[in-house]
Coordinates of C-alpha atoms in Angstrom, one line a residue:
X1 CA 84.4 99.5 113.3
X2 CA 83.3 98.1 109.9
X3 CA 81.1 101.6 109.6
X4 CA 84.3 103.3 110.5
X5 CA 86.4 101.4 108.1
X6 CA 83.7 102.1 104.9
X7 CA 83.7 106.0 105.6
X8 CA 87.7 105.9 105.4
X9 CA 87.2 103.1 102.6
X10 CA 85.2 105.9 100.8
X11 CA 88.0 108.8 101.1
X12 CA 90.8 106.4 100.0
X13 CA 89.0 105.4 96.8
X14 CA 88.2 108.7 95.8
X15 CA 91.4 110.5 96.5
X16 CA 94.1 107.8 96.9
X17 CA 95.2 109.3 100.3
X18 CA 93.8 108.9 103.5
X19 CA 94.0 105.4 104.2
X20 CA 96.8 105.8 107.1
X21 CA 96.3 108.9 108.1
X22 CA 92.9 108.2 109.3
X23 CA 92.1 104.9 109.5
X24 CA 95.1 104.0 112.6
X25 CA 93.9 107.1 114.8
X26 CA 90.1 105.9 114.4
X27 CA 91.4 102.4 115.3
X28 CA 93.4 103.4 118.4
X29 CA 91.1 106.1 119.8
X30 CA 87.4 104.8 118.9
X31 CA 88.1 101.3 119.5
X32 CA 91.3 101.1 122.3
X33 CA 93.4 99.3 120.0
X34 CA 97.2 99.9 120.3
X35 CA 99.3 101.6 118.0
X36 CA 101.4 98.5 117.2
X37 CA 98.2 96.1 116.3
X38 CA 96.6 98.6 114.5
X39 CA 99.2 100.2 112.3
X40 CA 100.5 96.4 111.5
X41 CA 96.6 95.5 111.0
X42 CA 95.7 98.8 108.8
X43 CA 98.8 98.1 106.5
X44 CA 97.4 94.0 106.0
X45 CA 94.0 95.6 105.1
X46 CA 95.4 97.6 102.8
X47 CA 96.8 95.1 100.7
X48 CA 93.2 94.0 100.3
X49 CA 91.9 97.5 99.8
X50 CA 94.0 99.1 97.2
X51 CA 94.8 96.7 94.8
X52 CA 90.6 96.6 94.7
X53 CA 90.7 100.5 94.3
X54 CA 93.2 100.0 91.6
X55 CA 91.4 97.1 89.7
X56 CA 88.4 99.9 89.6
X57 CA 90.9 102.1 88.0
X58 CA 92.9 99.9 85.2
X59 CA 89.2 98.7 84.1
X60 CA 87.9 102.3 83.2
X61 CA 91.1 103.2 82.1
X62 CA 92.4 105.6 84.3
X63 CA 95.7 104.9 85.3
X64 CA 98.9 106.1 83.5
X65 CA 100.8 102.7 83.6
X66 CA 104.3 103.7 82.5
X67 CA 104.2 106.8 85.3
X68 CA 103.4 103.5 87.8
X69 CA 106.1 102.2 86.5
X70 CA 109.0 104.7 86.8
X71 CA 107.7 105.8 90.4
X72 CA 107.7 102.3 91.4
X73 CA 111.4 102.6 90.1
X74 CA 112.1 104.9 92.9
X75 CA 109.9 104.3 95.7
X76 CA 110.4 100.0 96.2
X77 CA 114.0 99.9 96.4
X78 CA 113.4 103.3 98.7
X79 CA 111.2 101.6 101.0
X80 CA 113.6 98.7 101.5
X81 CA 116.4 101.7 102.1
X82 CA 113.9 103.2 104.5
X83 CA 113.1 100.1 106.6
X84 CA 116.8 99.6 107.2
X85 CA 117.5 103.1 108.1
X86 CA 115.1 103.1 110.9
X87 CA 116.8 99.9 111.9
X88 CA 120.2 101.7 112.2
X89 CA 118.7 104.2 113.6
X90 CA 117.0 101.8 116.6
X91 CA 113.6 102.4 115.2
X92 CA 112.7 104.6 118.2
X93 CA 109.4 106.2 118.5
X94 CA 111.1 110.0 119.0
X95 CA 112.8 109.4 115.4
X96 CA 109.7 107.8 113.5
X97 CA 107.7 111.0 115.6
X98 CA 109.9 114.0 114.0
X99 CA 109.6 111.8 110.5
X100 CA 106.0 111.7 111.0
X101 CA 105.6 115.8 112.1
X102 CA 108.0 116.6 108.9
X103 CA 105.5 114.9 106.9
X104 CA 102.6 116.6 108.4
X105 CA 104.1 119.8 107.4
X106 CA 105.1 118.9 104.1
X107 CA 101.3 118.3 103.4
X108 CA 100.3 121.2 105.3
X109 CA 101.7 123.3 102.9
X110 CA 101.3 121.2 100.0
X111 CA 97.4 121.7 100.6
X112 CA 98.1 125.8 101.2
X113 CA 100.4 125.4 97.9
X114 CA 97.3 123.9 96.3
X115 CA 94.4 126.0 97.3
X116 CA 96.6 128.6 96.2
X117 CA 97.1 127.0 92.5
X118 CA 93.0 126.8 92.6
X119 CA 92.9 130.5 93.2
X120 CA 95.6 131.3 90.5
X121 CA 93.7 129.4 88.2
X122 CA 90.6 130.6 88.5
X123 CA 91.2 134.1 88.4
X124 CA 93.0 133.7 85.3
X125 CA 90.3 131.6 83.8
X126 CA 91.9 128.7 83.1
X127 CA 89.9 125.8 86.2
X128 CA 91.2 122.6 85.9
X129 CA 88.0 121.1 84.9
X130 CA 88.6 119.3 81.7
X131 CA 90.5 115.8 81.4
X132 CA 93.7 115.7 80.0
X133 CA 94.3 112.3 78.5
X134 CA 97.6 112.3 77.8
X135 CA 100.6 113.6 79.8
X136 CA 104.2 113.6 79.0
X137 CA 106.0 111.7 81.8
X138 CA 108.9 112.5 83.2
X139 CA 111.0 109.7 84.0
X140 CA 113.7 111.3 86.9
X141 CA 111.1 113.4 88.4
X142 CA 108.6 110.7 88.6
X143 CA 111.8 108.4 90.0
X144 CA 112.3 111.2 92.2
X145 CA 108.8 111.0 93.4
X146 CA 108.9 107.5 94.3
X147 CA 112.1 107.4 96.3
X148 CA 110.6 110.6 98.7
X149 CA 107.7 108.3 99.2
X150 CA 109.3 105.1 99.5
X151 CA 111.8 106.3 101.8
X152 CA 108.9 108.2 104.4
X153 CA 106.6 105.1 103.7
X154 CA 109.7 102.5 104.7
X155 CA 110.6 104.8 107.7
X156 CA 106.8 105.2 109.1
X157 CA 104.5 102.8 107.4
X158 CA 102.5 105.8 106.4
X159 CA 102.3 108.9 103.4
X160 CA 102.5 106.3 100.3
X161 CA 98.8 107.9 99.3
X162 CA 98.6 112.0 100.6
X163 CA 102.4 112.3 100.1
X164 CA 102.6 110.8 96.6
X165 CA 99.4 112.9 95.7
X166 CA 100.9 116.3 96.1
X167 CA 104.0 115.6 94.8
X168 CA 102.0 114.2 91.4
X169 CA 99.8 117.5 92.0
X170 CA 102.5 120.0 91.3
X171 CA 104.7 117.6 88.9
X172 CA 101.4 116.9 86.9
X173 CA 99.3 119.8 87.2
X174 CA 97.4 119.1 83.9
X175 CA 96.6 115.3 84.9
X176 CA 93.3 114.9 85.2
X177 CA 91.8 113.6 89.0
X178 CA 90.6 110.4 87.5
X179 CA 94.1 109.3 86.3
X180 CA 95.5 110.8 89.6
X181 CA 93.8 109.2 91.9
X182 CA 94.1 105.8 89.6
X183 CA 97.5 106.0 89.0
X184 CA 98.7 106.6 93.0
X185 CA 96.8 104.0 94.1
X186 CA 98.1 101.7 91.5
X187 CA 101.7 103.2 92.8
X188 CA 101.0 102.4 96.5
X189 CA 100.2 98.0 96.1
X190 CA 103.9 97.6 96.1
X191 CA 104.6 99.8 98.5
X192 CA 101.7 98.7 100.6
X193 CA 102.8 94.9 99.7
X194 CA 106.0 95.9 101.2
X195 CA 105.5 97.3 104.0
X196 CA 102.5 94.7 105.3
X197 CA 104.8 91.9 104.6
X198 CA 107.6 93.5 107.0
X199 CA 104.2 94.2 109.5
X200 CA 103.3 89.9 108.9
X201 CA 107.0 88.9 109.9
X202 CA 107.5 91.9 112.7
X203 CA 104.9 93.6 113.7
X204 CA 101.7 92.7 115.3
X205 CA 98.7 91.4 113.0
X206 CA 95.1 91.3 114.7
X207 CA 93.4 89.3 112.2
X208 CA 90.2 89.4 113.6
X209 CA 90.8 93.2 113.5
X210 CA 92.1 93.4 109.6
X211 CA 88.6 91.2 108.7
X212 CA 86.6 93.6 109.9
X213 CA 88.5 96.7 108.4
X214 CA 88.8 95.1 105.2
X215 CA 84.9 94.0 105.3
X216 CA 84.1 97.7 105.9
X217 CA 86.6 99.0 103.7
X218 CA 86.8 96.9 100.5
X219 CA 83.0 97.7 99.2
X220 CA 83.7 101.4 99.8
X221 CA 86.4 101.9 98.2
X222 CA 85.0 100.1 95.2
X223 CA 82.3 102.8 95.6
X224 CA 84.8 105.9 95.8
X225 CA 86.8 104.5 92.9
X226 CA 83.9 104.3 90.7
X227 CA 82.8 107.5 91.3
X228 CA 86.6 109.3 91.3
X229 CA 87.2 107.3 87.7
X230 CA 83.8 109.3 86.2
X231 CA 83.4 112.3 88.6
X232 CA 84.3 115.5 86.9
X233 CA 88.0 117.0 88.1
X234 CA 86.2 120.1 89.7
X235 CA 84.1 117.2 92.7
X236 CA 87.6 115.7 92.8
X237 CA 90.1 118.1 93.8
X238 CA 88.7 119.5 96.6
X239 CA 88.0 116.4 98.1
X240 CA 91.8 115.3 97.4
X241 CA 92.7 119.1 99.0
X242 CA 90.4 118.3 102.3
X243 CA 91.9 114.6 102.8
X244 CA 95.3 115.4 102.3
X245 CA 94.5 118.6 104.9
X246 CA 93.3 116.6 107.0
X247 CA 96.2 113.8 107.0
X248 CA 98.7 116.7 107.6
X249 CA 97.3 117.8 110.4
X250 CA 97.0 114.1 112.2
X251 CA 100.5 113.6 111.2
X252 CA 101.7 117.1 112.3
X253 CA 100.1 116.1 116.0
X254 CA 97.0 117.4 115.7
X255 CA 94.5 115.2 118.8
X256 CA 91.5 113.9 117.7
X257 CA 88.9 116.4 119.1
X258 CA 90.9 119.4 117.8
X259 CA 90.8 117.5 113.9
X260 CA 87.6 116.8 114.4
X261 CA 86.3 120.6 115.4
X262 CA 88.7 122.0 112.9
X263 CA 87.6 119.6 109.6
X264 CA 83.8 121.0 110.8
X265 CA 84.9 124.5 110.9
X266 CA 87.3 124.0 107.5
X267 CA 83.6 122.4 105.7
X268 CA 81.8 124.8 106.8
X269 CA 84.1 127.7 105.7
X270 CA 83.9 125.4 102.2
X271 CA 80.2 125.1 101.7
X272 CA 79.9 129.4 103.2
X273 CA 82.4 129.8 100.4
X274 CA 80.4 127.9 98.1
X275 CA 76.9 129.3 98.6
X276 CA 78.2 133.3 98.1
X277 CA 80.0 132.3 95.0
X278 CA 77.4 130.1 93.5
X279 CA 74.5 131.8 95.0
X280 CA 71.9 128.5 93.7
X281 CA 69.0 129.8 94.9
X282 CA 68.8 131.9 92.3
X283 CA 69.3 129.4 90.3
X284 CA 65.8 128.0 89.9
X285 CA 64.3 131.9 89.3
X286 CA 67.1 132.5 86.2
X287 CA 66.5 129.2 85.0
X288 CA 63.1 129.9 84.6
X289 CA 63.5 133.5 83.2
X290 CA 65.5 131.6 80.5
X291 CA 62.8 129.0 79.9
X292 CA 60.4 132.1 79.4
X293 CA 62.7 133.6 77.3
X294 CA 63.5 130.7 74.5
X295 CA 59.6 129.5 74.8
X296 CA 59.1 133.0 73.6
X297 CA 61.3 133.3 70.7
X298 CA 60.4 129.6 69.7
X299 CA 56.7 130.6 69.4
X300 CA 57.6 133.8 67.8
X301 CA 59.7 132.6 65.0
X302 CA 56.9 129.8 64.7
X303 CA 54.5 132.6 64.0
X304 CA 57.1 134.0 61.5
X305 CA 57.6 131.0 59.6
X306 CA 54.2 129.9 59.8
X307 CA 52.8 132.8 58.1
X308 CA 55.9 133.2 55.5
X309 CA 54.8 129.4 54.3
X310 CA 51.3 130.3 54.5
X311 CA 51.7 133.4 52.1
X312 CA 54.1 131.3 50.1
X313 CA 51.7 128.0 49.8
X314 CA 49.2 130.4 48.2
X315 CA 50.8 131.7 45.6
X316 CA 50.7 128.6 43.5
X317 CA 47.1 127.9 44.1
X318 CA 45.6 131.4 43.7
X319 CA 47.5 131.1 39.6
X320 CA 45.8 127.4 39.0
X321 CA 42.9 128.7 39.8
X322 CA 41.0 130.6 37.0
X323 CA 38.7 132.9 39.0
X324 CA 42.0 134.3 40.9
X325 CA 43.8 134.8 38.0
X326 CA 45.0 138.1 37.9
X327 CA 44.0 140.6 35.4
X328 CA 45.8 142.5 33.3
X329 CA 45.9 146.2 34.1

């Protein structure tokens, strides 16, 4: 379990999603716990885990404070709004189920949306490789962003990271992956905060349980913080595009086995992709072609230079010295 919970630990810190979307399923179907105990237990942990994610974050400098601030504008008072909707509602499991499958959706094609952004992008030259430090935020889109979120997160207890990270995606496109990832998990502590103190009063805490998920997932996430808040944007956004794939198909209904089989197949697809594109093993041969090369034209303009001095240095001495003086014609 506390293996389990540092490979999830890992995703969360270096994308910002993840953390519900796989961390309940593995609790329920590795380890027999029920849904209740382990969604209510996931959502404690998290308190834990973020806020350490986000610490990771605000210390390198990565997190766009006064987007924080208007999103958490829209999504607290959203996620109150939310929790009392599904009370209305009687908080049945068929209406939290089509709320859950509507999110898996909206992910699903958020991550076809994106891959298809990538493509755009790269065919017209312009990859999303370099870090934009500054950003001009909108304030009623980025409230806008908050209350979708808030209002999915109060109503399930999950989406506050993969949900809030596409949305950011398309509203943001130039923000670089660093300040992404820092800046929704700085979003998601309220939020989180929220919705585990509504699990602590309701739901149904297995402390023994949230010790050992946070003592799995509290050093990793340190780890995928670290290396999301340095890690160029062109390691980072695939990684965001597979997590957030992989949450919407878990939330679309998607069992186990079949997500398992289909992430393998989707990697492997990835790295195919990867190797015909990048081709690295010819990598060492050019590299050493253009070793050859600049060694050669480094010890030919040596040569050059060498003799041009050489011709030059003699000049001087060959008129100071009597016997090679010229004479006249």
């Amino acid at each position: 379990m506390v293996l389990g919970s540092a490979v999830v630990g890992l995703l969360v810190g270096l994308t910002g999603a993840g953390g519900g979307a796989l961390m309940t399923p593995m609790l329920i179907l590795l380890f027999n716990v029920k849904p209740s105990a382990a969604i209510s237990s996931d959502l404690v942990a998290a308190v834990v885990m973020r806020p350490v994610g986000s610490l990771v974050h605000m210390r390198r400098g990565t997190v766009n404070y006064r987007l924080v601030a208007w999103m958490c504008a829209g999504s607290v008072p959203m996620a109150f709004l939310g929790s009392y909707l599904l009370h209305v509602l009687g908080g049945g499991e068929a209406q939290q189920l089509n709320v859950e499958r509507a999110l898996g959706a909206a992910l699903l094609a958020g991550t076809a949306a994106m891959l298809l952004r990538y493509w755009l992008d790269r065919r017209s030259g312009q990859a999303r490789t370099q870090a934009i430090e500054a950003i001009r935020v909108r304030p009623l889109a980025s409230i806008a962003i908050g209350a979708i979120g808030g209002i999915v997160v109060g109503m399930t207890s999950v989406g506050s990271g993969s949900l809030m990270i596409v949305l950011l995606l398309f509203t943001y496109p130039a923000l670089a992956a660093g300040r992404l990832v820092g800046t929704d998990l700085t979003q998601a502590v309220p939020l989180t905060a929220a919705a585990a103190l509504g699990a602590l009063l309701f739901g149904h805490v297995q402390f023994g349980l949230t010790t050992a998920v946070i003592i799995g997932s509290v050093p990793a996430v340190l780890v995928g913080s670290f290396l999301s808040s340095r890690a160029p944007d062109r390691y980072i956004r695939p990684v965001i595009t597979f997590v957030i794939f992989a949450s919407g198909l878990k939330y679309a209904g998607m069992g186990t086995t079949a997500l398992g089989w289909t992430l393998c197949g989707a990697a492997l697809a990835w790295g195919a992709y990867w190797l015909a594109r990048r081709k690295p093993w010819r990598g060492d041969a050019q590299t050493e072609a253009g070793k050859i090369a600049v060694a050669g034209k480094s010890d030919a303009g040596r040569s050059e230079s060498g003799l041009e001095v050489g011709v030059e240095e003699l000049e001087p001495e060959r008129a100071e010295l009597p016997g090679l003086a010229r004479r006249p014609g």
